[in-house]
Amino acid sequence: MLPPGRRVRTADAFGRAVRGGARAGRTTLVVHLVTPTGVQEDGPTPPPQPAAAGFVVSRAVGGAVVRNRVRRRLRHLVADRLDVLPDGSELVVRALPPSARATTDELAADLDGGLRTAQRRRRAGGAR
């Protein structure tokens, strides 16, 4: 389980990651990643927030039991990887229908590959 401070909860945060973040698609999931830009407005700089993650698992993945199982598996995998992201990052993982039949190893490989690609795209300056 992700602690409350490590969860993306608001519609604004989800929208910021999905619309403005670097996207990397794989067979079982799509990763959307927003990292902090480092540019602050005038005034004191707030302390950095830890990286946070959110999940989108639609009905296309399966029934409620299947969706909750996929979400739990993804949450477990992401919790182990959040510490490698820069503080202030927002990660949204969108599960695709093949994730319902994927093994945990397949999900982990797709998540790792998606994170690598999204981070590389953010560093290169391209959001998509």
PDB file of C-alpha atoms in Angstrom:
ATOM      1  CA  MET A   1       0.000   0.000   0.000  1.00  0.00           C
ATOM      2  CA  LEU A   2       1.238   3.473  -0.801  1.00  0.00           C
ATOM      3  CA  PRO A   3       1.287   5.923   2.106  1.00  0.00           C
ATOM      4  CA  PRO A   4      -1.128   8.861   1.738  1.00  0.00           C
ATOM      5  CA  GLY A   5       1.647  11.328   0.834  1.00  0.00           C
ATOM      6  CA  ARG A   6       2.770   9.127  -2.065  1.00  0.00           C
ATOM      7  CA  ARG A   7      -0.611   8.949  -3.839  1.00  0.00           C
ATOM      8  CA  VAL A   8      -1.853  11.043  -6.745  1.00  0.00           C
ATOM      9  CA  ARG A   9      -5.411  11.846  -5.692  1.00  0.00           C
ATOM     10  CA  THR A  10      -6.739  14.961  -7.394  1.00  0.00           C
ATOM     11  CA  ALA A  11      -8.178  15.264 -10.876  1.00  0.00           C
ATOM     12  CA  ASP A  12      -5.741  18.137 -11.526  1.00  0.00           C
ATOM     13  CA  ALA A  13      -2.752  15.941 -10.709  1.00  0.00           C
ATOM     14  CA  PHE A  14      -4.042  13.082 -12.878  1.00  0.00           C
ATOM     15  CA  GLY A  15      -4.734  15.502 -15.727  1.00  0.00           C
ATOM     16  CA  ARG A  16      -1.323  17.147 -15.397  1.00  0.00           C
ATOM     17  CA  ALA A  17       0.388  13.749 -15.697  1.00  0.00           C
ATOM     18  CA  VAL A  18      -1.782  12.357 -18.483  1.00  0.00           C
ATOM     19  CA  ARG A  19      -1.945  15.499 -20.633  1.00  0.00           C
ATOM     20  CA  GLY A  20       1.423  17.076 -19.917  1.00  0.00           C
ATOM     21  CA  GLY A  21       3.647  14.205 -18.898  1.00  0.00           C
ATOM     22  CA  ALA A  22       5.983  11.997 -20.822  1.00  0.00           C
ATOM     23  CA  ARG A  23       4.101   8.941 -22.053  1.00  0.00           C
ATOM     24  CA  ALA A  24       5.494   5.469 -22.627  1.00  0.00           C
ATOM     25  CA  GLY A  25       3.235   2.639 -23.761  1.00  0.00           C
ATOM     26  CA  ARG A  26       3.860  -1.053 -23.342  1.00  0.00           C
ATOM     27  CA  THR A  27       1.809  -4.197 -23.959  1.00  0.00           C
ATOM     28  CA  THR A  28       0.087  -4.216 -20.568  1.00  0.00           C
ATOM     29  CA  LEU A  29       0.235  -0.590 -19.413  1.00  0.00           C
ATOM     30  CA  VAL A  30       0.934   3.039 -20.222  1.00  0.00           C
ATOM     31  CA  VAL A  31       3.151   5.189 -17.993  1.00  0.00           C
ATOM     32  CA  HIS A  32       2.600   8.953 -17.712  1.00  0.00           C
ATOM     33  CA  LEU A  33       5.328  10.844 -15.841  1.00  0.00           C
ATOM     34  CA  VAL A  34       5.640  14.496 -14.830  1.00  0.00           C
ATOM     35  CA  THR A  35       8.856  15.601 -13.175  1.00  0.00           C
ATOM     36  CA  PRO A  36       9.446  18.979 -11.526  1.00  0.00           C
ATOM     37  CA  THR A  37      10.901  21.668 -13.759  1.00  0.00           C
ATOM     38  CA  GLY A  38      12.929  23.390 -11.063  1.00  0.00           C
ATOM     39  CA  VAL A  39      11.495  26.827 -11.929  1.00  0.00           C
ATOM     40  CA  GLN A  40       9.831  28.512  -8.959  1.00  0.00           C
ATOM     41  CA  GLU A  41       7.871  31.738  -8.777  1.00  0.00           C
ATOM     42  CA  ASP A  42       9.056  34.507  -6.473  1.00  0.00           C
ATOM     43  CA  GLY A  43       8.859  33.674  -2.819  1.00  0.00           C
ATOM     44  CA  PRO A  44      10.120  30.964  -0.541  1.00  0.00           C
ATOM     45  CA  THR A  45      10.660  27.584  -2.104  1.00  0.00           C
ATOM     46  CA  PRO A  46       8.399  24.971  -0.509  1.00  0.00           C
ATOM     47  CA  PRO A  47      10.031  21.766   0.693  1.00  0.00           C
ATOM     48  CA  PRO A  48      10.057  19.106  -2.028  1.00  0.00           C
ATOM     49  CA  GLN A  49       7.235  16.598  -1.922  1.00  0.00           C
ATOM     50  CA  PRO A  50       8.092  12.930  -2.436  1.00  0.00           C
ATOM     51  CA  ALA A  51       7.232  11.290  -5.745  1.00  0.00           C
ATOM     52  CA  ALA A  52       3.591  10.187  -5.946  1.00  0.00           C
ATOM     53  CA  ALA A  53       1.730   7.617  -8.046  1.00  0.00           C
ATOM     54  CA  GLY A  54      -1.827   7.048  -9.202  1.00  0.00           C
ATOM     55  CA  PHE A  55      -3.533   4.303 -11.165  1.00  0.00           C
ATOM     56  CA  VAL A  56      -6.198   4.132 -13.859  1.00  0.00           C
ATOM     57  CA  VAL A  57      -7.777   0.716 -14.358  1.00  0.00           C
ATOM     58  CA  SER A  58     -10.878   0.912 -16.558  1.00  0.00           C
ATOM     59  CA  ARG A  59     -13.699  -1.560 -17.059  1.00  0.00           C
ATOM     60  CA  ALA A  60     -12.024  -2.659 -20.282  1.00  0.00           C
ATOM     61  CA  VAL A  61      -9.529  -4.548 -18.088  1.00  0.00           C
ATOM     62  CA  GLY A  62     -12.264  -6.710 -16.553  1.00  0.00           C
ATOM     63  CA  GLY A  63     -14.780  -6.922 -13.752  1.00  0.00           C
ATOM     64  CA  ALA A  64     -14.330  -5.354 -10.333  1.00  0.00           C
ATOM     65  CA  VAL A  65     -12.390  -8.302  -8.915  1.00  0.00           C
ATOM     66  CA  VAL A  66      -9.973  -8.340 -11.855  1.00  0.00           C
ATOM     67  CA  ARG A  67      -9.529  -4.542 -11.819  1.00  0.00           C
ATOM     68  CA  ASN A  68      -8.785  -4.511  -8.095  1.00  0.00           C
ATOM     69  CA  ARG A  69      -6.301  -7.370  -8.473  1.00  0.00           C
ATOM     70  CA  VAL A  70      -4.480  -5.526 -11.272  1.00  0.00           C
ATOM     71  CA  ARG A  71      -4.464  -2.294  -9.227  1.00  0.00           C
ATOM     72  CA  ARG A  72      -3.025  -4.082  -6.167  1.00  0.00           C
ATOM     73  CA  ARG A  73      -0.296  -5.727  -8.232  1.00  0.00           C
ATOM     74  CA  LEU A  74       0.636  -2.443  -9.900  1.00  0.00           C
ATOM     75  CA  ARG A  75       0.600  -0.587  -6.577  1.00  0.00           C
ATOM     76  CA  HIS A  76       2.997  -3.138  -5.108  1.00  0.00           C
ATOM     77  CA  LEU A  77       5.350  -2.864  -8.095  1.00  0.00           C
ATOM     78  CA  VAL A  78       5.272   0.945  -8.166  1.00  0.00           C
ATOM     79  CA  ALA A  79       5.890   1.253  -4.406  1.00  0.00           C
ATOM     80  CA  ASP A  80       9.277  -0.412  -4.899  1.00  0.00           C
ATOM     81  CA  ARG A  81      10.195   2.026  -7.701  1.00  0.00           C
ATOM     82  CA  LEU A  82       8.985   5.406  -6.399  1.00  0.00           C
ATOM     83  CA  ASP A  83      12.229   6.161  -4.586  1.00  0.00           C
ATOM     84  CA  VAL A  84      14.189   6.303  -7.858  1.00  0.00           C
ATOM     85  CA  LEU A  85      12.003   9.144  -9.171  1.00  0.00           C
ATOM     86  CA  PRO A  86      12.931  12.759  -8.395  1.00  0.00           C
ATOM     87  CA  ASP A  87      11.058  14.469  -5.564  1.00  0.00           C
ATOM     88  CA  GLY A  88       7.914  16.165  -6.835  1.00  0.00           C
ATOM     89  CA  SER A  89       7.343  13.663  -9.651  1.00  0.00           C
ATOM     90  CA  GLU A  90       3.833  12.487 -10.433  1.00  0.00           C
ATOM     91  CA  LEU A  91       3.415   9.078 -12.019  1.00  0.00           C
ATOM     92  CA  VAL A  92       0.156   7.738 -13.429  1.00  0.00           C
ATOM     93  CA  VAL A  93       0.026   4.110 -14.554  1.00  0.00           C
ATOM     94  CA  ARG A  94      -2.872   3.213 -16.860  1.00  0.00           C
ATOM     95  CA  ALA A  95      -3.576  -0.502 -17.114  1.00  0.00           C
ATOM     96  CA  LEU A  96      -4.507  -1.926 -20.520  1.00  0.00           C
ATOM     97  CA  PRO A  97      -6.755  -4.991 -21.028  1.00  0.00           C
ATOM     98  CA  PRO A  98      -3.809  -7.447 -21.435  1.00  0.00           C
ATOM     99  CA  SER A  99      -2.737  -6.595 -17.858  1.00  0.00           C
ATOM    100  CA  ALA A 100      -5.547  -8.819 -16.548  1.00  0.00           C
ATOM    101  CA  ARG A 101      -3.817 -11.919 -17.964  1.00  0.00           C
ATOM    102  CA  ALA A 102      -0.218 -10.795 -17.444  1.00  0.00           C
ATOM    103  CA  THR A 103       2.053 -12.303 -14.831  1.00  0.00           C
ATOM    104  CA  THR A 104       3.628 -10.119 -12.183  1.00  0.00           C
ATOM    105  CA  ASP A 105       6.987 -10.494 -13.940  1.00  0.00           C
ATOM    106  CA  GLU A 106       5.468  -9.264 -17.224  1.00  0.00           C
ATOM    107  CA  LEU A 107       3.882  -6.278 -15.450  1.00  0.00           C
ATOM    108  CA  ALA A 108       7.196  -5.491 -13.729  1.00  0.00           C
ATOM    109  CA  ALA A 109       9.120  -5.648 -17.022  1.00  0.00           C
ATOM    110  CA  ASP A 110       6.578  -3.386 -18.753  1.00  0.00           C
ATOM    111  CA  LEU A 111       6.608  -0.950 -15.827  1.00  0.00           C
ATOM    112  CA  ASP A 112      10.418  -0.783 -15.768  1.00  0.00           C
ATOM    113  CA  GLY A 113      10.603  -0.287 -19.525  1.00  0.00           C
ATOM    114  CA  GLY A 114       7.889   2.360 -19.452  1.00  0.00           C
ATOM    115  CA  LEU A 115       9.578   4.262 -16.624  1.00  0.00           C
ATOM    116  CA  ARG A 116      12.942   4.219 -18.421  1.00  0.00           C
ATOM    117  CA  THR A 117      11.382   5.518 -21.641  1.00  0.00           C
ATOM    118  CA  ALA A 118       9.303   8.202 -19.890  1.00  0.00           C
ATOM    119  CA  GLN A 119      12.318   9.451 -17.919  1.00  0.00           C
ATOM    120  CA  ARG A 120      14.436   9.565 -21.069  1.00  0.00           C
ATOM    121  CA  ARG A 121      11.720  11.523 -22.887  1.00  0.00           C
ATOM    122  CA  ARG A 122      11.401  14.007 -20.003  1.00  0.00           C
ATOM    123  CA  ARG A 123      15.155  14.609 -20.014  1.00  0.00           C
ATOM    124  CA  ALA A 124      15.099  15.080 -23.797  1.00  0.00           C
ATOM    125  CA  GLY A 125      12.404  17.718 -23.375  1.00  0.00           C
ATOM    126  CA  GLY A 126       9.645  15.947 -25.280  1.00  0.00           C
ATOM    127  CA  ALA A 127       6.453  15.272 -23.357  1.00  0.00           C
ATOM    128  CA  ARG A 128       5.245  12.532 -25.673  1.00  0.00           C
TER     129      ARG A 128
END
